[in-house]
Amino acid sequence: MSETSFPKPVRYALQVLAYGAFAATVAYFSTSPPYRLRGDDAAVVKLSFSHSAQLVQACRERTPEELAKLPPNMRTKMDCPRQRSEVQVELDMDGKPLYRITTPPTGLRKDGAATVYRRLEIPAGHHLFQARLADGPDRLFHYAREIDLNLVPGQVLIIDFLTGEGGFVFTHE
């Protein structure tokens, strides 16, 4: 036994103190400072969807001369480019812009869906929401929806886009 080592009971007591201090530190920081997901008078708007926009160019019929120039295995009468347009989304709250985005299509050939996800914290209360979407090469807003809501503190408004249901869908239960 060397002169600098402590007797076993003292070492065990120091270990208990060190482990106790570590456990007390972990216990304190597991509850303090308190975590707040959002403010007391705040609501949340979630804009979330994937949408395949219109094609950039319409299909066209190839001429007999164009077909003759192609290899036999590629001689299809119709020429249909795969690239899709960008999706442009505008979301207004009470007549003021809340969110704007232009999203390109995904995929190597730009032929996939454009995906939008945005979480926005807003003050709770009565609001008028207006959503617009342009998905064609003309960049015109062919889809638009307006909804007047009273959001209570802590409420979540989900804005989705479903082409089969006519455009924007607002869920706020």
Coordinates of C-alpha atoms in Angstrom, one line a residue:
M1 CA 0.0 0.0 0.0
S2 CA 1.4 3.4 -1.0
E3 CA 1.4 6.5 1.2
T4 CA -0.9 8.5 -1.1
S5 CA -3.8 6.0 -1.3
F6 CA -6.8 6.4 1.0
P7 CA -8.2 3.6 3.1
K8 CA -11.1 1.6 1.5
P9 CA -13.9 3.2 3.5
V10 CA -12.8 6.7 2.6
R11 CA -12.4 5.8 -1.1
Y12 CA -16.0 4.3 -1.1
A13 CA -17.3 7.4 0.6
L14 CA -15.6 9.7 -2.0
Q15 CA -17.0 7.5 -4.8
V16 CA -20.5 7.8 -3.3
L17 CA -20.2 11.6 -3.1
A18 CA -18.9 11.8 -6.7
Y19 CA -21.7 9.6 -8.1
G20 CA -24.2 11.5 -6.0
A21 CA -23.0 14.9 -7.3
F22 CA -23.2 13.6 -10.9
A23 CA -26.7 12.2 -10.4
A24 CA -27.9 15.4 -8.8
T25 CA -26.5 17.4 -11.7
V26 CA -28.3 15.2 -14.2
A27 CA -31.5 15.3 -12.2
Y28 CA -31.4 19.1 -12.0
F29 CA -30.8 19.6 -15.8
S30 CA -33.5 17.1 -16.7
T31 CA -36.1 19.4 -15.3
S32 CA -34.5 22.9 -15.3
P33 CA -34.6 25.2 -17.0
P34 CA -38.2 24.3 -18.1
Y35 CA -38.6 23.6 -21.8
R36 CA -41.3 25.5 -23.6
L37 CA -42.5 24.3 -27.0
R38 CA -44.1 27.6 -27.8
G39 CA -45.2 30.8 -26.2
D40 CA -48.3 30.9 -24.0
D41 CA -50.3 32.9 -26.6
A42 CA -48.9 31.2 -29.7
A43 CA -50.4 28.9 -32.3
V44 CA -48.5 27.0 -35.1
V45 CA -49.1 26.8 -38.8
K46 CA -47.5 23.8 -40.7
L47 CA -47.4 24.0 -44.4
S48 CA -46.5 20.5 -45.6
F49 CA -47.0 18.8 -49.0
S50 CA -45.4 17.2 -52.0
H51 CA -46.8 18.0 -55.5
S52 CA -46.0 17.0 -59.0
A53 CA -46.3 20.1 -61.1
Q54 CA -47.3 20.3 -64.8
L55 CA -44.9 19.4 -67.5
V56 CA -42.7 22.3 -68.8
Q57 CA -43.6 21.4 -72.4
A58 CA -46.6 19.5 -73.8
C59 CA -46.2 16.3 -75.8
R60 CA -45.8 16.7 -79.5
E61 CA -46.0 14.4 -82.5
R62 CA -42.8 13.7 -84.4
T63 CA -42.7 14.2 -88.1
P64 CA -41.9 11.2 -90.4
E65 CA -38.4 12.8 -91.1
E66 CA -37.6 13.0 -87.4
L67 CA -38.7 9.4 -86.9
A68 CA -36.5 8.2 -89.8
K69 CA -33.4 9.8 -88.1
L70 CA -34.0 7.9 -84.9
P71 CA -32.7 4.4 -84.2
P72 CA -35.4 1.8 -84.7
N73 CA -35.8 1.0 -81.0
M74 CA -36.5 4.7 -80.2
R75 CA -39.1 5.5 -82.9
T76 CA -42.1 6.5 -80.9
K77 CA -44.6 8.8 -82.5
M78 CA -45.0 11.1 -79.5
D79 CA -42.1 13.1 -78.0
C80 CA -42.9 13.8 -74.3
P81 CA -40.4 15.7 -72.3
R82 CA -40.3 14.7 -68.6
Q83 CA -39.2 17.9 -66.9
R84 CA -41.8 19.5 -64.6
S85 CA -42.3 23.1 -63.7
E86 CA -41.4 24.7 -60.4
V87 CA -44.0 25.0 -57.7
Q88 CA -44.6 28.5 -56.4
V89 CA -46.5 28.8 -53.1
E90 CA -47.7 32.0 -51.3
L91 CA -49.3 32.0 -47.9
D92 CA -50.7 35.2 -46.5
M93 CA -52.1 35.9 -43.0
D94 CA -54.4 38.9 -42.5
G95 CA -53.5 40.3 -45.9
K96 CA -49.7 40.2 -45.2
P97 CA -47.2 37.8 -46.6
L98 CA -46.5 35.0 -44.2
Y99 CA -44.4 32.6 -46.4
R100 CA -43.2 32.6 -50.0
I101 CA -41.3 29.8 -51.7
T102 CA -40.5 28.6 -55.2
T103 CA -39.5 24.9 -55.1
P104 CA -37.9 23.1 -58.0
P105 CA -38.9 19.5 -58.9
T106 CA -36.8 16.7 -57.6
G107 CA -35.1 14.0 -59.6
L108 CA -32.1 13.8 -62.0
R109 CA -34.3 14.9 -64.9
K110 CA -36.4 17.3 -62.9
D111 CA -39.4 15.1 -63.2
G112 CA -40.3 14.4 -59.6
A113 CA -42.5 16.1 -57.0
A114 CA -41.6 19.4 -55.3
T115 CA -41.8 19.2 -51.5
V116 CA -42.6 22.0 -49.2
Y117 CA -42.4 21.9 -45.4
R118 CA -42.5 24.9 -43.1
R119 CA -43.4 25.4 -39.5
L120 CA -44.4 28.9 -38.5
E121 CA -45.3 30.1 -35.0
I122 CA -47.9 32.8 -35.1
P123 CA -49.9 34.7 -32.4
A124 CA -53.2 32.9 -31.4
G125 CA -56.4 34.6 -32.3
H126 CA -58.7 35.4 -35.3
H127 CA -56.9 35.3 -38.6
L128 CA -57.6 35.2 -42.4
F129 CA -55.4 32.8 -44.3
Q130 CA -54.9 32.9 -48.1
A131 CA -53.0 30.2 -49.9
R132 CA -52.1 30.2 -53.6
L133 CA -50.1 27.7 -55.7
A134 CA -48.7 28.0 -59.3
D135 CA -47.6 24.7 -60.8
G136 CA -47.4 25.4 -64.5
P137 CA -45.0 27.0 -67.0
D138 CA -47.3 30.0 -67.2
R139 CA -46.6 30.8 -63.5
L140 CA -50.2 31.6 -62.9
F141 CA -51.9 30.8 -59.6
H142 CA -54.5 28.1 -60.6
Y143 CA -55.1 27.0 -57.1
A144 CA -56.2 29.3 -54.3
R145 CA -58.1 29.0 -51.0
E146 CA -59.0 31.4 -48.3
I147 CA -60.1 30.5 -44.7
D148 CA -61.1 32.5 -41.7
L149 CA -60.1 30.9 -38.4
N150 CA -59.9 31.6 -34.7
L151 CA -56.8 29.7 -33.4
V152 CA -56.5 29.2 -29.7
P153 CA -53.1 29.1 -27.9
G154 CA -51.3 25.9 -28.6
Q155 CA -53.5 25.0 -31.6
V156 CA -51.9 23.7 -34.8
L157 CA -53.1 24.5 -38.3
I158 CA -52.0 22.1 -40.9
I159 CA -52.1 23.2 -44.6
D160 CA -51.8 20.5 -47.1
F161 CA -52.3 20.4 -50.9
L162 CA -54.2 17.6 -52.5
T163 CA -54.9 17.9 -56.2
G164 CA -57.7 15.3 -56.0
E165 CA -59.6 17.4 -53.4
G166 CA -59.3 20.6 -55.4
G167 CA -56.2 22.1 -53.9
F168 CA -55.4 23.4 -50.4
V169 CA -56.8 21.5 -47.3
F170 CA -56.8 23.2 -43.9
T171 CA -56.9 21.0 -40.8
H172 CA -57.2 22.6 -37.4
E173 CA -58.7 20.2 -34.9

